[in-house]
mmCIF file of C-alpha atoms and ligand atoms in Angstrom:
data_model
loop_
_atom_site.group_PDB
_atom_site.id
_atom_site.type_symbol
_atom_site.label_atom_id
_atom_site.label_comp_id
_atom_site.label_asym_id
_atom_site.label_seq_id
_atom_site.Cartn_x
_atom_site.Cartn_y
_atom_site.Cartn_z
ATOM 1 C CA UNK A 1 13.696 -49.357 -8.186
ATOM 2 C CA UNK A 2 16.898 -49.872 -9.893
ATOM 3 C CA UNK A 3 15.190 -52.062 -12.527
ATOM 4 C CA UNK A 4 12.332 -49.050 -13.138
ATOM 5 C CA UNK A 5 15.392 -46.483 -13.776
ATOM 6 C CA UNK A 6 16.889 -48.941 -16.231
ATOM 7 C CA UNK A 7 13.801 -49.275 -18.164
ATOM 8 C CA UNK A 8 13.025 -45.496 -18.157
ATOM 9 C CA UNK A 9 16.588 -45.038 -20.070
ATOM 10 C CA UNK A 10 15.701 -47.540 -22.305
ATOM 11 C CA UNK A 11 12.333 -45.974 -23.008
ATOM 12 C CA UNK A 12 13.898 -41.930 -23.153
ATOM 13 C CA UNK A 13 16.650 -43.341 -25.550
ATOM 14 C CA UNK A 14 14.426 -45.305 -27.636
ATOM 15 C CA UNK A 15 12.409 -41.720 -27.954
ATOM 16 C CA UNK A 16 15.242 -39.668 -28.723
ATOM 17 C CA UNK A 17 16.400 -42.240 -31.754
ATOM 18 C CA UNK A 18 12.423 -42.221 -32.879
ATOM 19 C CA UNK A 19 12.334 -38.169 -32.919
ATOM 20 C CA UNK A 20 15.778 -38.252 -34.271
ATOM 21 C CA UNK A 21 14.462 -40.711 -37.255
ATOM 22 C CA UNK A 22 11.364 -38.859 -37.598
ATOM 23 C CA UNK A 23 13.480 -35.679 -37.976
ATOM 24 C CA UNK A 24 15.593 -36.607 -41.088
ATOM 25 C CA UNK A 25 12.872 -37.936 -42.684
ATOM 26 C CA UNK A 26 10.654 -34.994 -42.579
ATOM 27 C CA UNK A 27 12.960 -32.031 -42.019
ATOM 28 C CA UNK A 28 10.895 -28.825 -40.397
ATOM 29 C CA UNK A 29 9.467 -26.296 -43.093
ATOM 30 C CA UNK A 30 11.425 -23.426 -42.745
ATOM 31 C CA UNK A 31 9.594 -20.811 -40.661
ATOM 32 C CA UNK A 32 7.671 -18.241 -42.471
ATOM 33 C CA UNK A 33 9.332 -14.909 -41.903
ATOM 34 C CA UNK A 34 6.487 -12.067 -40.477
ATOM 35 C CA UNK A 35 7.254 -8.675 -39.065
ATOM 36 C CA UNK A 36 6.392 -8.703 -35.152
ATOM 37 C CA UNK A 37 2.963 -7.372 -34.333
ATOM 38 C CA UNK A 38 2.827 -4.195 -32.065
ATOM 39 C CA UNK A 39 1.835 -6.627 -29.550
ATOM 40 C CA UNK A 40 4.751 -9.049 -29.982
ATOM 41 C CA UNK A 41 7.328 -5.842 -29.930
ATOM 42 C CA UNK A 42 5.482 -4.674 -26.933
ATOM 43 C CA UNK A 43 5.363 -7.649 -25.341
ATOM 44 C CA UNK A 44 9.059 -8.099 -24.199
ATOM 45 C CA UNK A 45 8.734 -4.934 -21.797
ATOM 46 C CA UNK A 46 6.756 -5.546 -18.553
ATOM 47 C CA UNK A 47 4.029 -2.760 -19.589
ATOM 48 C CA UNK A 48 1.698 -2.988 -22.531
ATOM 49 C CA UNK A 49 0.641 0.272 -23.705
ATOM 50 C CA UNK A 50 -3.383 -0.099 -23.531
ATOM 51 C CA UNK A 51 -3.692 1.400 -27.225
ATOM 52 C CA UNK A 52 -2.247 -1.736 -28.669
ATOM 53 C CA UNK A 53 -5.247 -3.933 -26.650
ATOM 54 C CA UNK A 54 -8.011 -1.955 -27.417
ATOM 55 C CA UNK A 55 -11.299 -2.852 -29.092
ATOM 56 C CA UNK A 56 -9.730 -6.229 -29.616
ATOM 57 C CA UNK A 57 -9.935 -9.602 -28.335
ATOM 58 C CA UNK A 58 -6.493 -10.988 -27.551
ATOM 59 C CA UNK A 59 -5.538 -14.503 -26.402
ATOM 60 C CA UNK A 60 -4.396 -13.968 -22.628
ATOM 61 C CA UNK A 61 -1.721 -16.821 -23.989
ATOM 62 C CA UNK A 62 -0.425 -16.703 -27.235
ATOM 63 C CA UNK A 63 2.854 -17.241 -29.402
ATOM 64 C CA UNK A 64 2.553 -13.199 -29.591
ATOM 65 C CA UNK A 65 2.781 -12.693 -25.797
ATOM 66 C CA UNK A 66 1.878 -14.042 -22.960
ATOM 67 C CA UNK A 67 0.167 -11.290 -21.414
ATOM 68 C CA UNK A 68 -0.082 -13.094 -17.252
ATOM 69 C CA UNK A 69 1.249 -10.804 -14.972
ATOM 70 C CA UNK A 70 1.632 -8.294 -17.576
ATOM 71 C CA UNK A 71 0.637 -4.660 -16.448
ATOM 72 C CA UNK A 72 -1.569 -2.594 -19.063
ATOM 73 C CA UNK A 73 -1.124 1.102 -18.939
ATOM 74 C CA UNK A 74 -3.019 3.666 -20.115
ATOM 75 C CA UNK A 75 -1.248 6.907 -19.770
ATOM 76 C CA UNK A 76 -0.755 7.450 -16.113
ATOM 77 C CA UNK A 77 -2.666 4.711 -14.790
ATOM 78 C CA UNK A 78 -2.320 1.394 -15.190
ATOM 79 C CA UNK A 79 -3.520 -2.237 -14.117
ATOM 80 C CA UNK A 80 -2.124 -5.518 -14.292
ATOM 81 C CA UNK A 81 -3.560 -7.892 -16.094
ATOM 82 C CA UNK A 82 -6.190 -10.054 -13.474
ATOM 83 C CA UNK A 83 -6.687 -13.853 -12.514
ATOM 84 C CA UNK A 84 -9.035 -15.701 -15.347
ATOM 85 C CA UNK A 85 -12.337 -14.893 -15.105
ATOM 86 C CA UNK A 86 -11.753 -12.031 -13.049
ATOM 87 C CA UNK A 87 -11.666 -7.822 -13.971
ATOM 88 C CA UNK A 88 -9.580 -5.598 -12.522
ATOM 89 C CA UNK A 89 -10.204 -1.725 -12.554
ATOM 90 C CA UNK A 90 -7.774 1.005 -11.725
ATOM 91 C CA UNK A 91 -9.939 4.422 -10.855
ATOM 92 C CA UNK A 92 -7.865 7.857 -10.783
ATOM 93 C CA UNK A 93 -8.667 10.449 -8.927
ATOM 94 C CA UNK A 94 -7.415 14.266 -9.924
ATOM 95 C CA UNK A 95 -6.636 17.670 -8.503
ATOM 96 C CA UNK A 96 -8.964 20.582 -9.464
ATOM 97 C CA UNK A 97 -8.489 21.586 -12.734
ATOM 98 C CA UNK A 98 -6.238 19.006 -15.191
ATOM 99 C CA UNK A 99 -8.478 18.188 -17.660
ATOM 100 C CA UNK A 100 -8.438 14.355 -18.052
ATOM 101 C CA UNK A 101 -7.964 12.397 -21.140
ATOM 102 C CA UNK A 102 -6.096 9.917 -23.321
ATOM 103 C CA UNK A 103 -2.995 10.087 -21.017
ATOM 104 C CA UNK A 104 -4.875 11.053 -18.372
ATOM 105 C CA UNK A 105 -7.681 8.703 -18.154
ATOM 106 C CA UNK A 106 -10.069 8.501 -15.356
ATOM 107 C CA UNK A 107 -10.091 4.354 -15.290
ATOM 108 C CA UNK A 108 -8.790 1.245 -17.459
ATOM 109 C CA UNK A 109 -10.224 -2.120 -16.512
ATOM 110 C CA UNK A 110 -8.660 -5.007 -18.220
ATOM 111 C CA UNK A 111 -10.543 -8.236 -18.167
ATOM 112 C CA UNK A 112 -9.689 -12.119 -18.762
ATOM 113 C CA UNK A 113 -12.621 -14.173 -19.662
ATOM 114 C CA UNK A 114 -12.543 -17.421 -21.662
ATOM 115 C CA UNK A 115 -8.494 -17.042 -22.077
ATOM 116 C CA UNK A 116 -8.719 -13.445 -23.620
ATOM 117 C CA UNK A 117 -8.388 -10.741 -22.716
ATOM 118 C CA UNK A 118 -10.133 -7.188 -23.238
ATOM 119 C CA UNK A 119 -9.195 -3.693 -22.405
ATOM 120 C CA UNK A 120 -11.295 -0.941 -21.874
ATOM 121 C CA UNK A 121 -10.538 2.805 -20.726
ATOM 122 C CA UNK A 122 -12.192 5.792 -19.738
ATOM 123 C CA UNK A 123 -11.492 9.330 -20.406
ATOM 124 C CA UNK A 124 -13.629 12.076 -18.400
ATOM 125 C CA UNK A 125 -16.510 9.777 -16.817
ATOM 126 C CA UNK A 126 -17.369 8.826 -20.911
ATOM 127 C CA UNK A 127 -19.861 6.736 -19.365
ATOM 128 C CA UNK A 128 -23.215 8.232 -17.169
ATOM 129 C CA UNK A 129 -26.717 6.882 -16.847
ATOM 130 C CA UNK A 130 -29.404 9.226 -14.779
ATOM 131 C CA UNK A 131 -29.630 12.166 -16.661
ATOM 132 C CA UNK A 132 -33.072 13.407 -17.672
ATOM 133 C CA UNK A 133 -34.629 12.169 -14.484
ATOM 134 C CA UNK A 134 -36.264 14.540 -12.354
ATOM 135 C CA UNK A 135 -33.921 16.607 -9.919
ATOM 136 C CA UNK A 136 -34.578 16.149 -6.027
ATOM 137 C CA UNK A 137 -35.928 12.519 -5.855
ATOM 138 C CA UNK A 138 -35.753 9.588 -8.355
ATOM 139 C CA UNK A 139 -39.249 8.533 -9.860
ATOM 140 C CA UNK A 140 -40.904 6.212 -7.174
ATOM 141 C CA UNK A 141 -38.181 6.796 -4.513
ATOM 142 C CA UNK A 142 -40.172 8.066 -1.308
ATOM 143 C CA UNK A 143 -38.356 12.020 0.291
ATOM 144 C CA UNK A 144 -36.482 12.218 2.997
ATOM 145 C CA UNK A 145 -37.846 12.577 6.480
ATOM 146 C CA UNK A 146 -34.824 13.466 8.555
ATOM 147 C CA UNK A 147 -34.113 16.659 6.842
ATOM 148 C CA UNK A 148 -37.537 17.427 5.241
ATOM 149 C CA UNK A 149 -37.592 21.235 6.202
ATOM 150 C CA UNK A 150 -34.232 21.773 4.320
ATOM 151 C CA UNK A 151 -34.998 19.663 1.094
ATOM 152 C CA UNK A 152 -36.762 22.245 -0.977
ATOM 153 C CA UNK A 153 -34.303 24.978 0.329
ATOM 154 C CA UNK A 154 -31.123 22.611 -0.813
ATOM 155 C CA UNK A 155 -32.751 21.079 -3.546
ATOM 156 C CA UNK A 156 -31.432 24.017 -6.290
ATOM 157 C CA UNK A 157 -28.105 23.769 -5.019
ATOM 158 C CA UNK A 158 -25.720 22.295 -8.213
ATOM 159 C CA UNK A 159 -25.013 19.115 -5.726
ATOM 160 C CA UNK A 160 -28.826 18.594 -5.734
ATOM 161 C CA UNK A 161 -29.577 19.050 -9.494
ATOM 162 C CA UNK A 162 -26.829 17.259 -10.675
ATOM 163 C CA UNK A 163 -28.005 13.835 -11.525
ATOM 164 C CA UNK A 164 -25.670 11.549 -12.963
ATOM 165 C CA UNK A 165 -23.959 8.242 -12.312
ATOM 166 C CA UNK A 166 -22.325 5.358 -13.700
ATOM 167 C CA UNK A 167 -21.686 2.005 -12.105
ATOM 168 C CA UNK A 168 -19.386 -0.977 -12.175
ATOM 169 C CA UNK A 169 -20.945 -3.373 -9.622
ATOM 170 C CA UNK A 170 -22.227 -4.655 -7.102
ATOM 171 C CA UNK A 171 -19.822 -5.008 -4.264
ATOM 172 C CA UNK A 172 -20.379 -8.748 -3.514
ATOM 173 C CA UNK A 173 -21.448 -9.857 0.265
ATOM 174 C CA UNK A 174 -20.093 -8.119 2.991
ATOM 175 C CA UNK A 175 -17.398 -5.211 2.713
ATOM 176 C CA UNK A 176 -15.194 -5.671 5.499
ATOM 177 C CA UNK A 177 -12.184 -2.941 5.135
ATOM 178 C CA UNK A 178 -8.970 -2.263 6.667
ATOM 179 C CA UNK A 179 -6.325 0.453 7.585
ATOM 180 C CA UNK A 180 -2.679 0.440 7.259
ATOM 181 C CA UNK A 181 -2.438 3.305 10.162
ATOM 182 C CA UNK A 182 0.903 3.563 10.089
ATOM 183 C CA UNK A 183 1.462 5.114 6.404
ATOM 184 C CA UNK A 184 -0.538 8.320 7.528
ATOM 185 C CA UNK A 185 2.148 10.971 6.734
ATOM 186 C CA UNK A 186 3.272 13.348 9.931
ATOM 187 C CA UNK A 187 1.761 16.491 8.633
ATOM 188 C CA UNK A 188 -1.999 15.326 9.043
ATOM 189 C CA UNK A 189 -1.517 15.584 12.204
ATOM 190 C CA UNK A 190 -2.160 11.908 13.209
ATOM 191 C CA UNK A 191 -3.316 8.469 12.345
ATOM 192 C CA UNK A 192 -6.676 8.978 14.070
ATOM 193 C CA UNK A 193 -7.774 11.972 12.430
ATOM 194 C CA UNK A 194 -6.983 10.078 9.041
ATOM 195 C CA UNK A 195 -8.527 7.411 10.550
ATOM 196 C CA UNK A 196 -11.698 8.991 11.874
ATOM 197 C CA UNK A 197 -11.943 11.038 8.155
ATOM 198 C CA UNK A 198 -11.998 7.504 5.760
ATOM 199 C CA UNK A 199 -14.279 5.643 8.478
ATOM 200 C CA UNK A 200 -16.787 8.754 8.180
ATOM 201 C CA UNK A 201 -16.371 8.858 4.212
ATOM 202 C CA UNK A 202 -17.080 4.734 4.371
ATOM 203 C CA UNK A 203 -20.156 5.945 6.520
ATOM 204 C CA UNK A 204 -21.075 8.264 4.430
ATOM 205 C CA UNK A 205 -21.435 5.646 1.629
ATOM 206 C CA UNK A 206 -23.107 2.893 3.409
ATOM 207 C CA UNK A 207 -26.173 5.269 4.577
ATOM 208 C CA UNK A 208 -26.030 7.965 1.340
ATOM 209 C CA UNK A 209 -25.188 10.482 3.382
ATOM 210 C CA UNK A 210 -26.429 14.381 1.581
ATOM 211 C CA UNK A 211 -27.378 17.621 2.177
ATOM 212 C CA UNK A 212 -30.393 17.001 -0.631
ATOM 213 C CA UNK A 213 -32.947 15.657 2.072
ATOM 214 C CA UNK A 214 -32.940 12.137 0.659
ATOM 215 C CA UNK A 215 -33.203 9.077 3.148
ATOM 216 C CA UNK A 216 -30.111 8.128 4.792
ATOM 217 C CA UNK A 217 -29.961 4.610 4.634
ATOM 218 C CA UNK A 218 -29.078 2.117 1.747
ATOM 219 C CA UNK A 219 -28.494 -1.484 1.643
ATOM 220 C CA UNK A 220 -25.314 -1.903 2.014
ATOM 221 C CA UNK A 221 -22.857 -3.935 4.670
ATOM 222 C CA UNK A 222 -19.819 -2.995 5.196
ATOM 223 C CA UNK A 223 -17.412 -3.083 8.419
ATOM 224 C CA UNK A 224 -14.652 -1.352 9.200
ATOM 225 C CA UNK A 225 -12.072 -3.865 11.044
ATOM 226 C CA UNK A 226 -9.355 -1.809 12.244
ATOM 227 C CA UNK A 227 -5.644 -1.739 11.399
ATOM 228 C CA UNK A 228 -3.583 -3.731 9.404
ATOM 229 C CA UNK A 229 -0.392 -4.329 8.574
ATOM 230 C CA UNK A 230 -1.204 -5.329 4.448
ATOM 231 C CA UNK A 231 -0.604 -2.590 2.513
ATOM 232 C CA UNK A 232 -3.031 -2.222 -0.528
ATOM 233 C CA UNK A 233 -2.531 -4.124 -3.937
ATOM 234 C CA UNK A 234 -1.598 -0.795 -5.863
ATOM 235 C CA UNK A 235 1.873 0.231 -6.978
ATOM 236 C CA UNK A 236 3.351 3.837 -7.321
ATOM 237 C CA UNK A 237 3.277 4.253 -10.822
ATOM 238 C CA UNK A 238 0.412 3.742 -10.138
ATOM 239 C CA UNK A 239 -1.213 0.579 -11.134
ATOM 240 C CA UNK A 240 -3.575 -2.346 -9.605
ATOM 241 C CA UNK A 241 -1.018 -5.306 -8.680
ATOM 242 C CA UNK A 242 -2.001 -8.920 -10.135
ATOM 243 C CA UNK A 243 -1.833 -10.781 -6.925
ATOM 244 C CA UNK A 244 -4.458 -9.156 -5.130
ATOM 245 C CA UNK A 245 -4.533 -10.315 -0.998
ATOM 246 C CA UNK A 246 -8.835 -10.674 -1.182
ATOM 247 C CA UNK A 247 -8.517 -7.910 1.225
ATOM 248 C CA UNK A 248 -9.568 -4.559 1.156
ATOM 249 C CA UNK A 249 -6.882 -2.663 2.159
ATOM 250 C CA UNK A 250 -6.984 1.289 2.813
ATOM 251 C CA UNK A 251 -3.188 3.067 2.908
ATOM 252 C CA UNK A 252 -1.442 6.527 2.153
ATOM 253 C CA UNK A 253 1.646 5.990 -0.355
ATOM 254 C CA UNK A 254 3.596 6.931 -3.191
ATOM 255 C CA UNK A 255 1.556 7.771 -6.348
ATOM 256 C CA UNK A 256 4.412 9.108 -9.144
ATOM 257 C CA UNK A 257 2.089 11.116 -10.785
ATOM 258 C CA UNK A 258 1.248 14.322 -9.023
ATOM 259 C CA UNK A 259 -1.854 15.163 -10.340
ATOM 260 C CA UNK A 260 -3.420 11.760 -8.848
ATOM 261 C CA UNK A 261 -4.861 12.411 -5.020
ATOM 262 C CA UNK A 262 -6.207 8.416 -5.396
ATOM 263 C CA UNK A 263 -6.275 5.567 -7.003
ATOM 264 C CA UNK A 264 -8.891 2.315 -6.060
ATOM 265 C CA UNK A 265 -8.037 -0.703 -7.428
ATOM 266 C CA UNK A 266 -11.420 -2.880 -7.399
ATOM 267 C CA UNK A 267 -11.201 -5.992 -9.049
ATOM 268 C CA UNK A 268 -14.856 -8.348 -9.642
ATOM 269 C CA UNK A 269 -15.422 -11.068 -11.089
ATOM 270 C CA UNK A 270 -16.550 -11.535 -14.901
ATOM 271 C CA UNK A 271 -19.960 -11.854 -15.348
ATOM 272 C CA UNK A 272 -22.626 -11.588 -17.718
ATOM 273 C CA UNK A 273 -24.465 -8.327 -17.018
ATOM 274 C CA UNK A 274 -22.563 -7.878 -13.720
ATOM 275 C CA UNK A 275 -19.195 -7.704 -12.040
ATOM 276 C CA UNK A 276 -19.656 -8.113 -8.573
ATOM 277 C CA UNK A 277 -17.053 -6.783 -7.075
ATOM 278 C CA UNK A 278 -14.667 -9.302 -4.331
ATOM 279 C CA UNK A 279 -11.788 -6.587 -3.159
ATOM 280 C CA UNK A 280 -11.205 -2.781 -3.401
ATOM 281 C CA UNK A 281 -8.474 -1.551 -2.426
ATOM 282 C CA UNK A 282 -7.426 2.536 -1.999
ATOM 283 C CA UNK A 283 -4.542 4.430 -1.642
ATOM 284 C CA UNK A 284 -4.008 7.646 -0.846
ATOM 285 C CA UNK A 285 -0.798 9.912 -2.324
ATOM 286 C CA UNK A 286 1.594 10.649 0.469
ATOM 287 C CA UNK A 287 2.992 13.811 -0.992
ATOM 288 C CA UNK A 288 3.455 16.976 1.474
ATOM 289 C CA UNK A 289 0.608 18.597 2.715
ATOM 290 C CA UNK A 290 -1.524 17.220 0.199
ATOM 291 C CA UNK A 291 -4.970 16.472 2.520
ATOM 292 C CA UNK A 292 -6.140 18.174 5.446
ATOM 293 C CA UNK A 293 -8.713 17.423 7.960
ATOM 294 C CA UNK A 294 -9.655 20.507 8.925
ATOM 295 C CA UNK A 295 -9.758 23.385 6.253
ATOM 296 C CA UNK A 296 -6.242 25.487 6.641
ATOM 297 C CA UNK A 297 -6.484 29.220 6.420
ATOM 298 C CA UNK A 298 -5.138 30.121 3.095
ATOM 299 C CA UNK A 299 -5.776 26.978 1.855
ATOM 300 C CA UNK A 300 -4.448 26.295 -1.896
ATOM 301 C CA UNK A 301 -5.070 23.209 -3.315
ATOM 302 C CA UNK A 302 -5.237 20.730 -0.822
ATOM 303 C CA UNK A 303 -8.092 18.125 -0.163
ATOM 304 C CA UNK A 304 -10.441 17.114 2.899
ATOM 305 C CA UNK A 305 -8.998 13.678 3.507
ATOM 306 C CA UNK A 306 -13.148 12.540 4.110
ATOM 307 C CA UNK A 307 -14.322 13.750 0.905
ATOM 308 C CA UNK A 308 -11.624 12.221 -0.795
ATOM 309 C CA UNK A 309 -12.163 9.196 0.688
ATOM 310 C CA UNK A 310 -15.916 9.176 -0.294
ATOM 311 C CA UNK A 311 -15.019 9.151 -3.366
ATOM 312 C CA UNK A 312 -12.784 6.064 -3.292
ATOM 313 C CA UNK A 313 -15.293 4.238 -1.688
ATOM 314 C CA UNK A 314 -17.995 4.960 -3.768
ATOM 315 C CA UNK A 315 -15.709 2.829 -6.280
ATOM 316 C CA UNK A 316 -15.505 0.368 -4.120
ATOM 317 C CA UNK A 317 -19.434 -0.173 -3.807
ATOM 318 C CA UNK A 318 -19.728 -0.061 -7.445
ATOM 319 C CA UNK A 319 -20.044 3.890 -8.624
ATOM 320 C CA UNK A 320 -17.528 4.496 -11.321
ATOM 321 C CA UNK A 321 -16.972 8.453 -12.757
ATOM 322 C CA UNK A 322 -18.960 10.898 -14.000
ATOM 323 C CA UNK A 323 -18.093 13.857 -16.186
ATOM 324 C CA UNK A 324 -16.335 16.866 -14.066
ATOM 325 C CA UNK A 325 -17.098 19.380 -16.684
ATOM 326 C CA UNK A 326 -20.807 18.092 -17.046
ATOM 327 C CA UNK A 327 -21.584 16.978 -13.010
ATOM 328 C CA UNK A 328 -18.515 19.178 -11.311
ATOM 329 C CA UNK A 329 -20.606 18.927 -7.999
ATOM 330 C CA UNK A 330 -20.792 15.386 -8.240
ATOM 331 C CA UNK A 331 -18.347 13.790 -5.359
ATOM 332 C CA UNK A 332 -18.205 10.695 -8.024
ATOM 333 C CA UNK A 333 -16.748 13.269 -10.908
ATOM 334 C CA UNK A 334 -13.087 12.878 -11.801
ATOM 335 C CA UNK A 335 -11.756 15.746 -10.038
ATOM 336 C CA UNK A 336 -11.952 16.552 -6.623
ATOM 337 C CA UNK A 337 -12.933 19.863 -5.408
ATOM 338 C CA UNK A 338 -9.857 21.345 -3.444
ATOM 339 C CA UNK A 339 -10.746 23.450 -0.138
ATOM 340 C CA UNK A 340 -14.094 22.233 0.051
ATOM 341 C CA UNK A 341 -16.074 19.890 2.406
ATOM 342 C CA UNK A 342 -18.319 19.280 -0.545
ATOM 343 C CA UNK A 343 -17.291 15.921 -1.675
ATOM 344 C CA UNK A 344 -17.867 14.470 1.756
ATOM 345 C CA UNK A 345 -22.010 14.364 1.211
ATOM 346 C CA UNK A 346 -23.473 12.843 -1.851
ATOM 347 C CA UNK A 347 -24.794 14.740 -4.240
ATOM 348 C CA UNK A 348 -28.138 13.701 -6.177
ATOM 349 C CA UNK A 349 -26.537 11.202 -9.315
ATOM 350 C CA UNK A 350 -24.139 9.974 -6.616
ATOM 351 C CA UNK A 351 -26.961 9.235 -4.354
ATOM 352 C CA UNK A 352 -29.224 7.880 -6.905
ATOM 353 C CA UNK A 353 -26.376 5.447 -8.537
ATOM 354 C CA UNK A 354 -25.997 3.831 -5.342
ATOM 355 C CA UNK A 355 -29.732 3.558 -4.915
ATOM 356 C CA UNK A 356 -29.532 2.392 -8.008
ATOM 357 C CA UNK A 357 -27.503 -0.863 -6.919
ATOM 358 C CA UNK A 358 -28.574 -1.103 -3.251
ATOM 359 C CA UNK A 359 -31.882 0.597 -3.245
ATOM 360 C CA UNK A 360 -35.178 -0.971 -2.119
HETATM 361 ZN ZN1 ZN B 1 -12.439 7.885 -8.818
#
C-alpha cells in the first residue's frame, strides 16, 4: 500500500515537472478575443429564450453553453431541456378568447438527438393534417352503429364538420395514469368529483367518445391506477421539469400565467418518423373558481373540469393543437370553450386524428 502511494507521488510529480517543461517551451497562443454569442450571454441564466435556439442545430454540450438541465422558454411556456435521445413537449392550454402567439405559444418541444439539440414552437395549432376530407366519416372508416339515428341530424353541427388534427405520437404500450387527489382545490367541491370528471375525459379518449355517430371504440390501453402521492413533472412558470418520474402523473397546481387552464408535459422518445410517447404528465391551474363540474348559474368564464381534461389527454395519446380560429369546435383547438360541456365529446378532426394513430 504504502509503497503504491509512494510511487503515485513520484509519478504526479514527475507529470507536473513534464507539463511544467512543456509549458515554457511552448507558451499558450494568446486566446483570440470574440464577442459572446446570444447563446453564450444567454447561457449563464437558467432559461434560454427559445428565439436564440431556433431553426438551428446546437451542440447540447459546447464551450458556448452547456445547455443539460437548461429550461427553454418560449414566451409563457417553457420546457427543460430532455434526457439524450429523448423530446420533451410542453402543450398550453388557454381561456376563451386570448389570441395565441409568439409569447403565447400553444407548444415548444425541445429535442436532444445525436448531442444536439433542436427547438421547435408552435403558435395557434400552425400545424393540421385532415382538412379536405369528407365531413361525417373518414374515407373507408365504417358509421357508427350505436347512435345511427342521430348521425345525420348531428352531422352539420360545427363539432361534426370540423375536421382537423395534428399529432405528435403514438403513446407507447400501455398508459397507466395517476392522481394526486389531494391538490383538488376546496371550491370544486371535492376530490371525487375532480376525480370522476378526468377519469371520464381519459374515457372519453380511449373509446372516441362524440356526439357525431362515429364508433366508440379505438385502440388504445390505458388504466387509470388511482391516487398518488407524485406530483406531476411540470413547474409553475410553467414548464416540463428535466427529471421526469416515467410516471404519468395528473395534479391541480400553480400555473403563473393566468390565461393557462393546462399544461401536459409529454415527453417521447426521438425517432425517425415517430416519437412514441413514454410519460405525460397534466396539471391543472389551481386558481379560484377556475373549473366547475357542474355548469354554475351565471357562469363567466370558468371551465368543465372533464372537457378540460379531454383535452390534456388527447396530448397525452398523441393529438397535438389545432387552429381555434380555423376548428373553434375542435376540443383539440388551443382554447377551451368556457361554460360549455362541448369539449368533453370529440369532435370529427379530433376523432379522426386519433383514428388516425389507433384506428383499425
Ligand atoms: Zn393543449
Amino acid at each position: 500500500m504504502r509503497k503504491h502511494q509512494g510511487s503515485n507521488r513520484r509519478l504526479k510529480a514527475g507529470l507536473v515537472a513534464a507539463a511544467g517543461a512543456a509549458m515554457i517551451a511552448v507558451p499558450a497562443p494568446a486566446p483570440a478575443v470574440a464577442a459572446p454569442t446570444a447563446l453564450a450571454a444567454a447561457c449563464d441564466e437558467a432559461q434560454i429564450p427559445a428565439a436564440i435556439l431556433l431553426n438551428k442545430t446546437i451542440p447540447l454540450v459546447s464551450d458556448e453553453c452547456d445547455l443539460r438541465g437548461k429550461v427553454v422558454r418560449a414566451g409563457v411556456i417553457g420546457a427543460a431541456v430532455p434526457q439524450k435521445g429523448e423530446v420533451v413537449t410542453a402543450h398550453a392550454l388557454y381561456v376563451e378568447g386570448v389570441k395565441t402567439g409568439p409569447d403565447m405559444p400553444d407548444s415548444v418541444s425541445v429535442r436532444v438527438d445525436k448531442g444536439a439539440v433542436t427547438v421547435e414552437v408552435r403558435h395557434e395549432g400552425s400545424v393540421a393534417r385532415g382538412d379536405g376530407q369528407p365531413s361525417g366519416v373518414s374515407p373507408g372508416r365504417s358509421s357508427g352503429t350505436k347512435n345511427n339515428g342521430s348521425a345525420q341530424a348531428t352531422a352539420a353541427t360545427p363539432e361534426c364538420s370540423q375536421n382537423a388534427y395534428s399529432l405528435m405520437g403514438r403513446y407507447n404500450g400501455y398508459h397507466k395514469w395517476y392522481f394526486k387527489s389531494d391538490t383538488v382545490p376546496a371550491y370544486f367541491g371535492g376530490a371525487n368529483l375532480a376525480e370522476t370528471d378526468i377519469l371520464s375525459a381519459s374515457y372519453n379518449i380511449d373509446v372516441g367518445m362524440n356526439d357525431c355517430g362515429l364508433t366508440q371504440t379505438m385502440g388504445t390501453d390505458f388504466e387509470y391506477a388511482g391516487y398518488t402521492l407524485d406530483y406531476p413533472d411540470i413547474t409553475s412558470t410553467p414548464a416540463c421539469d428535466g427529471a421526469r418520474s416515467n410516471k404519468n402523473e395528473v395534479a391541480f397546481g400553480p400555473i403563473d400565467n393566468t390565461n393557462i387552464l393546462a399544461v401536459t408535459c409529454g415527453w417521447s422518445y426521438s425517432w425517425p418518423g415517430d416519437d412514441p410517447i413514454q410519460e405525460a404528465d397534466i396539471l391543472f391551474a389551481n386558481r379560484p373558481n377556475q373549473f366547475f363540474y357542474f355548469l354554475p348559474s351565471g357562469c363567466n368564464q370558468r371551465y368543465e373540469l372533464q372537457g378540460v381534461a379531454t383535452h390534456e389527454f388527447g396530448h397525452a395519446f398523441g393529438l397535438d393543437h389545432v387552429s381555434e380560429s380555423s376548428y373553434p369546435a375542435l376540443t383539440m383547438s388551443t382554447n377551451a370553450t368556457s361554460c360549455s360541456y362541448r369539449d368533453s365529446s370529440l369532435g370529427l378532426g379530433d376523432y379522426n386524428g386519433l383514428r388516425a394513430i389507433y384506428g383499425s
